[in-house]
PDB file of C-alpha atoms and ligand atoms in Angstrom:
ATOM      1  CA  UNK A  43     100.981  91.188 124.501  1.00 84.00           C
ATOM      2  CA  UNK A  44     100.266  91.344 120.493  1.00 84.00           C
ATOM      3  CA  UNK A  45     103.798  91.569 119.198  1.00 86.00           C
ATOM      4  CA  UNK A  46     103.031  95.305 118.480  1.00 91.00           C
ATOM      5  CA  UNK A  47     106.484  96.052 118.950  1.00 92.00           C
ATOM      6  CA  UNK A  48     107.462  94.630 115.559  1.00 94.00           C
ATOM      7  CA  UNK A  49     105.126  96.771 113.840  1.00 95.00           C
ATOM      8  CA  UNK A  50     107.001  99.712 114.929  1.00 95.00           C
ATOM      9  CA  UNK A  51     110.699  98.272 114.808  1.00 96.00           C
ATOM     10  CA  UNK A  52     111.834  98.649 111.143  1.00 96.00           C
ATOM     11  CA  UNK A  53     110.819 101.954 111.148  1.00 97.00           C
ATOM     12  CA  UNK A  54     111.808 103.556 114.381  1.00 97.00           C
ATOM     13  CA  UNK A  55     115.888 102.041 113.466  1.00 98.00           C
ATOM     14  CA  UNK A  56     115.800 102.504 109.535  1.00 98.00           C
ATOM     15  CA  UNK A  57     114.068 106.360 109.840  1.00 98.00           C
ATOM     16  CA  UNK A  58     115.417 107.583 113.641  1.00 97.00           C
ATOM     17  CA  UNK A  59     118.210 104.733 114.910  1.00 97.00           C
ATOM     18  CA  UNK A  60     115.904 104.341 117.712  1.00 96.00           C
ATOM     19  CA  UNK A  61     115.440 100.805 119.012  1.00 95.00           C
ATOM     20  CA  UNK A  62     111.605  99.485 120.331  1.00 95.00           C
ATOM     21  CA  UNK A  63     111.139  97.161 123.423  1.00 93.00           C
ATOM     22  CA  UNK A  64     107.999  95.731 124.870  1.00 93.00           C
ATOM     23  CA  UNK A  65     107.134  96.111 128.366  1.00 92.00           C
ATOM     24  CA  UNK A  66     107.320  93.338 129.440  1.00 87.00           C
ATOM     25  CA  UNK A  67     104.836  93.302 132.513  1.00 84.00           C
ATOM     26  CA  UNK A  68     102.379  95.209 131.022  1.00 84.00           C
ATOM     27  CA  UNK A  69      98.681  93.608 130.431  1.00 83.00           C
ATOM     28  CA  UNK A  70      97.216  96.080 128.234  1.00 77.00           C
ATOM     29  CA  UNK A  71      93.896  93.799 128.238  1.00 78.00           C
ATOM     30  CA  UNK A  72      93.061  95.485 131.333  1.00 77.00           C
ATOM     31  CA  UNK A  73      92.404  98.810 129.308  1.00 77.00           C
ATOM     32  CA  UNK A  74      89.548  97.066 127.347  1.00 76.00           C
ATOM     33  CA  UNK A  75      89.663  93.746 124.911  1.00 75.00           C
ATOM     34  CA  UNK A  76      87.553  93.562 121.167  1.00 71.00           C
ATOM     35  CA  UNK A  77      86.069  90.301 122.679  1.00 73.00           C
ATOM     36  CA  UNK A  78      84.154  92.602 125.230  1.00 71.00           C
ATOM     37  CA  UNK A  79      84.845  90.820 128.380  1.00 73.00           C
ATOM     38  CA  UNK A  80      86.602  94.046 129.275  1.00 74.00           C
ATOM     39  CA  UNK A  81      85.121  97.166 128.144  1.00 74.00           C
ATOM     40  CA  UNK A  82      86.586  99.468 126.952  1.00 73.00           C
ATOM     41  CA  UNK A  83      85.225 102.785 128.686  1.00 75.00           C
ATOM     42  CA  UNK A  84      87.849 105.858 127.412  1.00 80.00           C
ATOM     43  CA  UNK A  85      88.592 106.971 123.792  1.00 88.00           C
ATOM     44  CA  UNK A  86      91.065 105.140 121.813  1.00 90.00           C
ATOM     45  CA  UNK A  87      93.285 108.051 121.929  1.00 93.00           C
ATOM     46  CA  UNK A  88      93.353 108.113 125.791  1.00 93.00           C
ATOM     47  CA  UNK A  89      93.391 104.933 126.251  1.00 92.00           C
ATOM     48  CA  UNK A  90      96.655 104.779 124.322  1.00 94.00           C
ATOM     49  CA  UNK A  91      98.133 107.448 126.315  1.00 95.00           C
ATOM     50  CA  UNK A  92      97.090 105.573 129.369  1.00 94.00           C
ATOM     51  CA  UNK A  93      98.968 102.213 127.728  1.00 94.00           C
ATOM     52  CA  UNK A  94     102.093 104.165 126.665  1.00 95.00           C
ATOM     53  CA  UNK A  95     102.415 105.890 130.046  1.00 96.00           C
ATOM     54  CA  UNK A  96     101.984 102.671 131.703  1.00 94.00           C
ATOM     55  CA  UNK A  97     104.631 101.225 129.895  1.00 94.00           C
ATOM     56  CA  UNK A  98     107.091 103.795 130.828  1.00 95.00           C
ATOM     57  CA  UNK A  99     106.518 103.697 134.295  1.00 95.00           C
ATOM     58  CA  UNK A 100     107.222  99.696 134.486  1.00 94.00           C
ATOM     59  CA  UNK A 101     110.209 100.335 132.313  1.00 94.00           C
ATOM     60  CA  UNK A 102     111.595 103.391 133.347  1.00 95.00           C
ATOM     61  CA  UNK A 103     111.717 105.266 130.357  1.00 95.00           C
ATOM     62  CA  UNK A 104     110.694 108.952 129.292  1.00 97.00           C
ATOM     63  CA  UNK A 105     109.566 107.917 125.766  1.00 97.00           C
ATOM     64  CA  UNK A 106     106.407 105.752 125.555  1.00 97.00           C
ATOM     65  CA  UNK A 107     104.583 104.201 121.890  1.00 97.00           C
ATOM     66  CA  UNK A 108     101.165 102.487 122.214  1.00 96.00           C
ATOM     67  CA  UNK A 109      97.982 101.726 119.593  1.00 95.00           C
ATOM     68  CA  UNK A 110      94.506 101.524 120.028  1.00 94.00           C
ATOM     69  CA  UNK A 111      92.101 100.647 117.468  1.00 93.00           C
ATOM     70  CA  UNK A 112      87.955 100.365 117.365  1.00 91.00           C
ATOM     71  CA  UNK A 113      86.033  98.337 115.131  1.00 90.00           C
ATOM     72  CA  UNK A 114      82.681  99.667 114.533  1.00 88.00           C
ATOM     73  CA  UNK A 115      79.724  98.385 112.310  1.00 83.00           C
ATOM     74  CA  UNK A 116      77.522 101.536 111.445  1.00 68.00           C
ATOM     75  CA  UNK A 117      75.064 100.669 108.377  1.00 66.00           C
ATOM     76  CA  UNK A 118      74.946  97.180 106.855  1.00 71.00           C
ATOM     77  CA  UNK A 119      77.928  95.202 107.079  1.00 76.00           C
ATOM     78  CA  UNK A 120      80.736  97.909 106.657  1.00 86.00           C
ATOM     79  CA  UNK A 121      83.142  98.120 109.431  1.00 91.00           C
ATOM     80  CA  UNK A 122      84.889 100.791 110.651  1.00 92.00           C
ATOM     81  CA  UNK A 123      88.550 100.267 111.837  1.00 93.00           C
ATOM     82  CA  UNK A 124      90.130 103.456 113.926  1.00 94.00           C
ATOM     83  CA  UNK A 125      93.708 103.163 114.618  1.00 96.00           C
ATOM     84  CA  UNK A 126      95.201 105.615 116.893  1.00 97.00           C
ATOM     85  CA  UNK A 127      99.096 105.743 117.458  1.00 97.00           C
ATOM     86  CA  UNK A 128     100.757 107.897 120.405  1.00 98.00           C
ATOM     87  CA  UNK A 129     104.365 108.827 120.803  1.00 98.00           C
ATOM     88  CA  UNK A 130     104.887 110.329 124.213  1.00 98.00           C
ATOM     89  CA  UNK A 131     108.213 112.116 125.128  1.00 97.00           C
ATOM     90  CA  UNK A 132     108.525 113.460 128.652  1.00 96.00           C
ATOM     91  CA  UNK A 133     111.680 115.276 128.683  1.00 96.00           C
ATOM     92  CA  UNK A 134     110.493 117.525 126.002  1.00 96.00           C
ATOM     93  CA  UNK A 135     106.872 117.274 127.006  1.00 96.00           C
ATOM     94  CA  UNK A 136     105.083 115.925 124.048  1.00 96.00           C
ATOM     95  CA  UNK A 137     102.152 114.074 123.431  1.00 97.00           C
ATOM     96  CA  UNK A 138     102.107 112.714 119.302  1.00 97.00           C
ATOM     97  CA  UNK A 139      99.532 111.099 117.468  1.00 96.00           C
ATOM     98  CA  UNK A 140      98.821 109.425 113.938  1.00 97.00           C
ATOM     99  CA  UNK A 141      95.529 108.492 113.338  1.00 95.00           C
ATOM    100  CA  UNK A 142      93.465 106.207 110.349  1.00 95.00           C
ATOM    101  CA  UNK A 143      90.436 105.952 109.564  1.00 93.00           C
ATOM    102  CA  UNK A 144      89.609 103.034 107.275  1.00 92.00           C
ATOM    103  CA  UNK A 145      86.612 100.667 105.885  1.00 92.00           C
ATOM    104  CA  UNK A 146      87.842  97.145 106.983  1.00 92.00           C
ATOM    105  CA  UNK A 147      87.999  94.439 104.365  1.00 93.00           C
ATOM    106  CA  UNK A 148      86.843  92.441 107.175  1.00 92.00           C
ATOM    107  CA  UNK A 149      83.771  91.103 107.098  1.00 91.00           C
ATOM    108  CA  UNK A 150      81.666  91.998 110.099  1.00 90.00           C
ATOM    109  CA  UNK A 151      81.030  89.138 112.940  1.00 91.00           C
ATOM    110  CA  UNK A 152      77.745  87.333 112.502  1.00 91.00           C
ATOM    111  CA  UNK A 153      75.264  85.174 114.576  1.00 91.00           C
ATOM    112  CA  UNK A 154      75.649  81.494 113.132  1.00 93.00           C
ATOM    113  CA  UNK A 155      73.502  78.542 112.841  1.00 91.00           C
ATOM    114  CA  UNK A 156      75.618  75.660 111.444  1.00 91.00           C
ATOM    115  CA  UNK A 157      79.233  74.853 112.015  1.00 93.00           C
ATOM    116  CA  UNK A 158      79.126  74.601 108.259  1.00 94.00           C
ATOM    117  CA  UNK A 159      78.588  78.726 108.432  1.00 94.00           C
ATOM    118  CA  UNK A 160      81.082  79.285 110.861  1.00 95.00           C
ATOM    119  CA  UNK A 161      83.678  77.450 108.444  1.00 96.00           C
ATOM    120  CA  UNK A 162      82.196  79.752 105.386  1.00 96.00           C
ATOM    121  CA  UNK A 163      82.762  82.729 107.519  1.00 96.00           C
ATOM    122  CA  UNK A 164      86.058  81.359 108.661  1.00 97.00           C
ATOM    123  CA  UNK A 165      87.686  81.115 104.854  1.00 96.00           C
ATOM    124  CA  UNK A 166      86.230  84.076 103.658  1.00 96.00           C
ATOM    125  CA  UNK A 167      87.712  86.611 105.778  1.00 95.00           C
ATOM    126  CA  UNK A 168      91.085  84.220 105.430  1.00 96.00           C
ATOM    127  CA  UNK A 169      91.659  81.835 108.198  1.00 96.00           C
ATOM    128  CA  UNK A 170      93.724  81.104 109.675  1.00 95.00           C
ATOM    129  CA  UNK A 171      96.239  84.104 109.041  1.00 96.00           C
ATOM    130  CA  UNK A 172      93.322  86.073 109.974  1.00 97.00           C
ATOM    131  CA  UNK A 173      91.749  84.206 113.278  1.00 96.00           C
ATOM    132  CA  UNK A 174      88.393  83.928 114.641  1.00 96.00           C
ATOM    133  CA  UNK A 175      86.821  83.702 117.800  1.00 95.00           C
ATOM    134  CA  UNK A 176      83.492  82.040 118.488  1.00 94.00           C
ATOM    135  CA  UNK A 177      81.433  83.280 120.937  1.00 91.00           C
ATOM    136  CA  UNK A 178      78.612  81.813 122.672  1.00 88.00           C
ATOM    137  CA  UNK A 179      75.587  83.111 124.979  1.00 78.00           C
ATOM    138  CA  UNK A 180      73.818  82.410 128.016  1.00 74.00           C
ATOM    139  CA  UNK A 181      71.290  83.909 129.438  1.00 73.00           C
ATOM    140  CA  UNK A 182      72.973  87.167 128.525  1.00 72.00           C
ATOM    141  CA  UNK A 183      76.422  86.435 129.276  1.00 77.00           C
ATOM    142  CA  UNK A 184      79.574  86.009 126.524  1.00 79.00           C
ATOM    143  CA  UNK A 185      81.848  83.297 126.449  1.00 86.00           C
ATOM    144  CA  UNK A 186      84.315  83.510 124.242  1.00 89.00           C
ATOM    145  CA  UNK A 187      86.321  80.748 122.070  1.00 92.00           C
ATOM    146  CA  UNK A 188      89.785  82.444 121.297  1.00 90.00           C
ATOM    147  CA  UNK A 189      93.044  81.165 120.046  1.00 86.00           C
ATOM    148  CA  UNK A 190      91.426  78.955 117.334  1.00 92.00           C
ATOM    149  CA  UNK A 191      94.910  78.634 115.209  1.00 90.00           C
ATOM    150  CA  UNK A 192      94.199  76.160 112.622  1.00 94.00           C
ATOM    151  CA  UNK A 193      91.296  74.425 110.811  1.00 94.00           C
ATOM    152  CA  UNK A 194      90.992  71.116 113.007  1.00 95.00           C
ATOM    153  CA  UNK A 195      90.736  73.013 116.396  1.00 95.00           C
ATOM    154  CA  UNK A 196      87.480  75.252 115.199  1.00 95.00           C
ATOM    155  CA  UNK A 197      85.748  72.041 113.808  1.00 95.00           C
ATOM    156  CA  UNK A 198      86.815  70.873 117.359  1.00 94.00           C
ATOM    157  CA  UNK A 199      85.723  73.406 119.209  1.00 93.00           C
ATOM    158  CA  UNK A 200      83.186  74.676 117.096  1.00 93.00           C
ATOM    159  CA  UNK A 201      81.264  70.903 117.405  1.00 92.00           C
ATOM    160  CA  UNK A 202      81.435  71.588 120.952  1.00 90.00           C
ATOM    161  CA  UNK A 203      79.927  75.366 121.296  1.00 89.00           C
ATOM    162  CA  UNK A 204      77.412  74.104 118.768  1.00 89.00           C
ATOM    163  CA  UNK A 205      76.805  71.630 120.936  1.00 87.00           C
ATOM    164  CA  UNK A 206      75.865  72.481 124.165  1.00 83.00           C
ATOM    165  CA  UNK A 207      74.688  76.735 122.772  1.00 75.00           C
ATOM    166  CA  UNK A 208      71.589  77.541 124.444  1.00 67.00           C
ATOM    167  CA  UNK A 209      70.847  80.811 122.497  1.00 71.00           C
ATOM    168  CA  UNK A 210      73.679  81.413 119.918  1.00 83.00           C
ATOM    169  CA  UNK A 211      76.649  81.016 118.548  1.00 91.00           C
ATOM    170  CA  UNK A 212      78.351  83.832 116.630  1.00 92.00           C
ATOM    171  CA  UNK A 213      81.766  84.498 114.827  1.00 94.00           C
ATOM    172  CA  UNK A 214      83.981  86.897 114.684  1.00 94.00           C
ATOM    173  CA  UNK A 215      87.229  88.193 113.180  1.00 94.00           C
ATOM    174  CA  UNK A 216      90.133  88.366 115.938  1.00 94.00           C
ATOM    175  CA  UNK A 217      90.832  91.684 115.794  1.00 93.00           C
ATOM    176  CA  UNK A 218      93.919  91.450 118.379  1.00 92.00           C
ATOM    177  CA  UNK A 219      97.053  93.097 115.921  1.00 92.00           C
ATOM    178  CA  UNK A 220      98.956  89.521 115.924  1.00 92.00           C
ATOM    179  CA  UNK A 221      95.846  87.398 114.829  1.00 94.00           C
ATOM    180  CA  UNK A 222      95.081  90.075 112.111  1.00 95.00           C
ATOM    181  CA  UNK A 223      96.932  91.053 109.566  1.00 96.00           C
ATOM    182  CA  UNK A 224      95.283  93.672 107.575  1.00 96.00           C
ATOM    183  CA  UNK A 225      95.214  95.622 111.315  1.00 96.00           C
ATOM    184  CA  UNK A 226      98.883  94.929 111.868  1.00 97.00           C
ATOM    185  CA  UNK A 227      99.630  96.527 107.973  1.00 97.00           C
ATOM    186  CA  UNK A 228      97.463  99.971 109.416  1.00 97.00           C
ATOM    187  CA  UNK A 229      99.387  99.870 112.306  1.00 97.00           C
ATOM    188  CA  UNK A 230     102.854  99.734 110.939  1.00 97.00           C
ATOM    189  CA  UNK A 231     102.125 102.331 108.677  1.00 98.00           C
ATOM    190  CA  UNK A 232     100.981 104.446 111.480  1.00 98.00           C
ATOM    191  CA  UNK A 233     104.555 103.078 112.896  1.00 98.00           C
ATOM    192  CA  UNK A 234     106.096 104.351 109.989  1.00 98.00           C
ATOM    193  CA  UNK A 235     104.181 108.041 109.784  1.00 97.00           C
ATOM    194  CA  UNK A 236     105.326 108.687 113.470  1.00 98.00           C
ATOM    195  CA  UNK A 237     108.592 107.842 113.011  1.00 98.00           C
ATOM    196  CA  UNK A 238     108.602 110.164 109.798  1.00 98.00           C
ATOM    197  CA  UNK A 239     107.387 112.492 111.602  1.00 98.00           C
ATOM    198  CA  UNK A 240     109.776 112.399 114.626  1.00 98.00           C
ATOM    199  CA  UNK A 241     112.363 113.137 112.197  1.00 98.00           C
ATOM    200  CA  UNK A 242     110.830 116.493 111.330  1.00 98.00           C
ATOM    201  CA  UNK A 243     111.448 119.115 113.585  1.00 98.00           C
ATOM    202  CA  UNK A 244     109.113 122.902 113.408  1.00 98.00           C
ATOM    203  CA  UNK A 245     110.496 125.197 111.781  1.00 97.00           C
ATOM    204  CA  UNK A 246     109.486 127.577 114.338  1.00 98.00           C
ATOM    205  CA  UNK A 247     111.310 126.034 117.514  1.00 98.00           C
ATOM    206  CA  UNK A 248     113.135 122.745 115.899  1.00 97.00           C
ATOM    207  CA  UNK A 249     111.012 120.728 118.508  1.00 97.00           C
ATOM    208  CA  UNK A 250     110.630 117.181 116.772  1.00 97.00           C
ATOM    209  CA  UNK A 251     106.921 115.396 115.853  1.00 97.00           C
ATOM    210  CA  UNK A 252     105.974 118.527 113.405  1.00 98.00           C
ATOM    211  CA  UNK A 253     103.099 116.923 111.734  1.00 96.00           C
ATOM    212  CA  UNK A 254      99.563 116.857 110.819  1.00 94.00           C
ATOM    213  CA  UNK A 255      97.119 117.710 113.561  1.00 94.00           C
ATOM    214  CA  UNK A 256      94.381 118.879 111.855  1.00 94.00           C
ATOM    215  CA  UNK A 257      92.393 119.040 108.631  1.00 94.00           C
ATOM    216  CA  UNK A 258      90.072 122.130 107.513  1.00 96.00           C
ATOM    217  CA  UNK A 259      86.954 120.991 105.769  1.00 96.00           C
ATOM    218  CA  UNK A 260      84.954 123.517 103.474  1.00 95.00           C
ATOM    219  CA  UNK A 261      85.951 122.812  99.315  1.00 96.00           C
ATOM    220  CA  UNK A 262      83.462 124.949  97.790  1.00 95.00           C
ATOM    221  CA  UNK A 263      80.760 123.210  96.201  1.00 96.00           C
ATOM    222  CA  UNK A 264      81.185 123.052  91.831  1.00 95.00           C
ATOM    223  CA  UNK A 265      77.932 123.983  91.406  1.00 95.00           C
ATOM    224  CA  UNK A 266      76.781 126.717  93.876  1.00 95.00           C
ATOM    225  CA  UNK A 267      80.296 127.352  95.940  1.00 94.00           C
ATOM    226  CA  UNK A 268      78.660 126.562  99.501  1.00 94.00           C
ATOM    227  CA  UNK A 269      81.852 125.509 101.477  1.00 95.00           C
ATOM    228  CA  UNK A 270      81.063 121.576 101.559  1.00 94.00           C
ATOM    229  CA  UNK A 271      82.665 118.784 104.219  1.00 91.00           C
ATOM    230  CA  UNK A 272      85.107 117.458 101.965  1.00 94.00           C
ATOM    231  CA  UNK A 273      88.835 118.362 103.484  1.00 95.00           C
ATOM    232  CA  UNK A 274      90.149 121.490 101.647  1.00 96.00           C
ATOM    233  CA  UNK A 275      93.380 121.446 103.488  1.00 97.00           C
ATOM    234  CA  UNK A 276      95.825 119.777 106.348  1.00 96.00           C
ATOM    235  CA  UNK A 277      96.831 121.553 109.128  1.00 97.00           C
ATOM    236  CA  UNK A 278     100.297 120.867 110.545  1.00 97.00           C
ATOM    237  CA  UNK A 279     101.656 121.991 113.983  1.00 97.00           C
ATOM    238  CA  UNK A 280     104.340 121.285 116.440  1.00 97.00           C
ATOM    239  CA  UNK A 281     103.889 119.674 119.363  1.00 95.00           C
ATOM    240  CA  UNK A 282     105.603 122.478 122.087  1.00 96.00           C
ATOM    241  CA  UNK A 283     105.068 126.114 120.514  1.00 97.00           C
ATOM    242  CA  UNK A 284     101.994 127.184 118.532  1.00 97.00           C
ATOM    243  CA  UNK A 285     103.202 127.224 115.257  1.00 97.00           C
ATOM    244  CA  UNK A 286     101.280 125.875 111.975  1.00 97.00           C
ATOM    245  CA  UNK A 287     100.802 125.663 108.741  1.00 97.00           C
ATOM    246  CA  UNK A 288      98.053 125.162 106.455  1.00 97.00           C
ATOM    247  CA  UNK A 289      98.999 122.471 103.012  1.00 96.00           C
ATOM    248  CA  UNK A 290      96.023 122.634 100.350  1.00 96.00           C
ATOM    249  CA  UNK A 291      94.987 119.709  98.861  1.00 95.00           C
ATOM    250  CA  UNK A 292      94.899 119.313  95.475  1.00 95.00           C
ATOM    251  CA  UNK A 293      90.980 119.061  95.472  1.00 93.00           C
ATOM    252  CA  UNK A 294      89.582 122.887  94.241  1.00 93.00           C
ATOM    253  CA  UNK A 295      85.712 121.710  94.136  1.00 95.00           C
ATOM    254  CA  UNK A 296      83.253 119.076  95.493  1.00 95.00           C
ATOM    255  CA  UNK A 297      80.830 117.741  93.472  1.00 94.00           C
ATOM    256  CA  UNK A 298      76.909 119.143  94.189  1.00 94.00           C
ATOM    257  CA  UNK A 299      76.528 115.989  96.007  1.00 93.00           C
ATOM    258  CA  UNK A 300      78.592 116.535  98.781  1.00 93.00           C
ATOM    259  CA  UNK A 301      76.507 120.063  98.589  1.00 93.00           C
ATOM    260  CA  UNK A 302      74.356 120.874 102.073  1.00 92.00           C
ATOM    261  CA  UNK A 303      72.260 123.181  99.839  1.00 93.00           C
ATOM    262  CA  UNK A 304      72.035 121.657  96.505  1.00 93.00           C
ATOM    263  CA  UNK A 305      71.656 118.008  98.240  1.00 90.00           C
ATOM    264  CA  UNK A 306      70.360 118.606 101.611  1.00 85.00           C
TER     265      UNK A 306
HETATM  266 ZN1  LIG B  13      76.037 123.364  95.992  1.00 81.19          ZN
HETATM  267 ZN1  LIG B  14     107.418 124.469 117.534  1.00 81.19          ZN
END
């Protein structure tokens, strides 16, 4: 529905002559929406598995791709964007995934008072490349204002929702992968990973999708050598057999301030 298929295109042909079609009947706003007017109830992970499978079954297909992302403001106005890629293969059983974690450079949605602030909002987190959606409430309940593609439909629309708003108006960025571009960039580099990693078979069993599936925190602190949280080393493991392997990075010490016990 978000012309995620082109994320994943160049990719899939250029690194594993494999071609990417959209299922075609396949609402995937039924597994949740950004806009909230369908949660979203399962993980992002699962709920791409649930999308991928999907997709095979209307289209008959043993290999499935799907993305899920979360956008999540935790202190102040930083966001933070999870992507989640999945890869399933069900002649050789597999279930792959690429994940990001990233700080936005989104700014986060915001309650607005003036049309004037909705238009500040609007060019500062680059409309319209990067859309908006206005939302409105009532007595509790969300409307949203979507599909806001150029400059003289939100003065249009946002005259109107100012308007008649009986409690507020707020504005957000349209997080949906074709009305966002810095999302659709993570997500074709997540394209990009998997298909890298499809092309790598384990060295124990020559299964394909040998890749990261892990990290091992603990870098001992510079100061006192208490094992900190900062990631000492990636774990990569196939996706049939067992096998892993364990690639340091190049990190040897955390600073004290990353230190449980000499900055608790
Ligand atoms: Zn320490
Ligand atoms: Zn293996």
């Amino acid at each position: 529905m978000h012309g995620k298929e082109v994320l994943a295109r160049h990719a899939f042909a250029d690194v594993l002559g494999a071609n990417i079609v959209a299922a075609q009947q396949l609402n995937t706003d039924l597994f949740g929406t950004f806009s909230g007017e369908i949660p979203r109830t399962a993980s992002p992970r699962s709920t791409a598995l649930a999308k991928a499978r999907r997709g095979m079954e209307l289209e008959q297909t043993h290999y499935g791709l799907a993305s899920e992302g979360t956008f999540s403001t935790g202190f102040g106005t930083i966001v933070e964007n999870i992507e989640v890629l999945v890869f399933v293969d069900d002649i050789l059983g597999l279930e792959l995934v690429e994940g990001s974690i990233i700080i936005s450079p989104l700014l986060a949605g915001r309650t607005v008072r003036h049309l004037n602030d909705a238009l500040h909002y609007a060019t500062a987190i680059g409309f319209p490349e990067q859309r908006v959606i206005l939302q409105t409430g009532h007595n509790g309940v969300a409307t949203s204002f979507k599909n806001i593609d150029d400059r003289e439909t939100l003065l249009s629309i946002g005259e109107k929702v100012f308007r008649e708003a009986n409690d507020s108006v707020s504005i957000m960025p349209d997080y949906r992968a074709h009305h966002c571009p810095s999302r659709a960039a993570v997500i074709r580099t997540l394209c990009e990973q998997m298909a890298h990693r499809l092309a790598t078979e384990c060295p124990l069993c020559l299964t394909p999708g040998f890749g990261q599936v892990d990290v091992e925190y603990g870098v001992p602190c510079e100061s006192c050598g208490t094992a900190t949280n900062i990631i000492a080393a990636d774990i990569h493991g196939c996706g049939k057999c067992t096998y892993r392997t364990r690639v340091a990075r190049s990190v040897k010490r955390a600073s004290p301030q990353w230190c449980n016990f000499c900055n608790p």
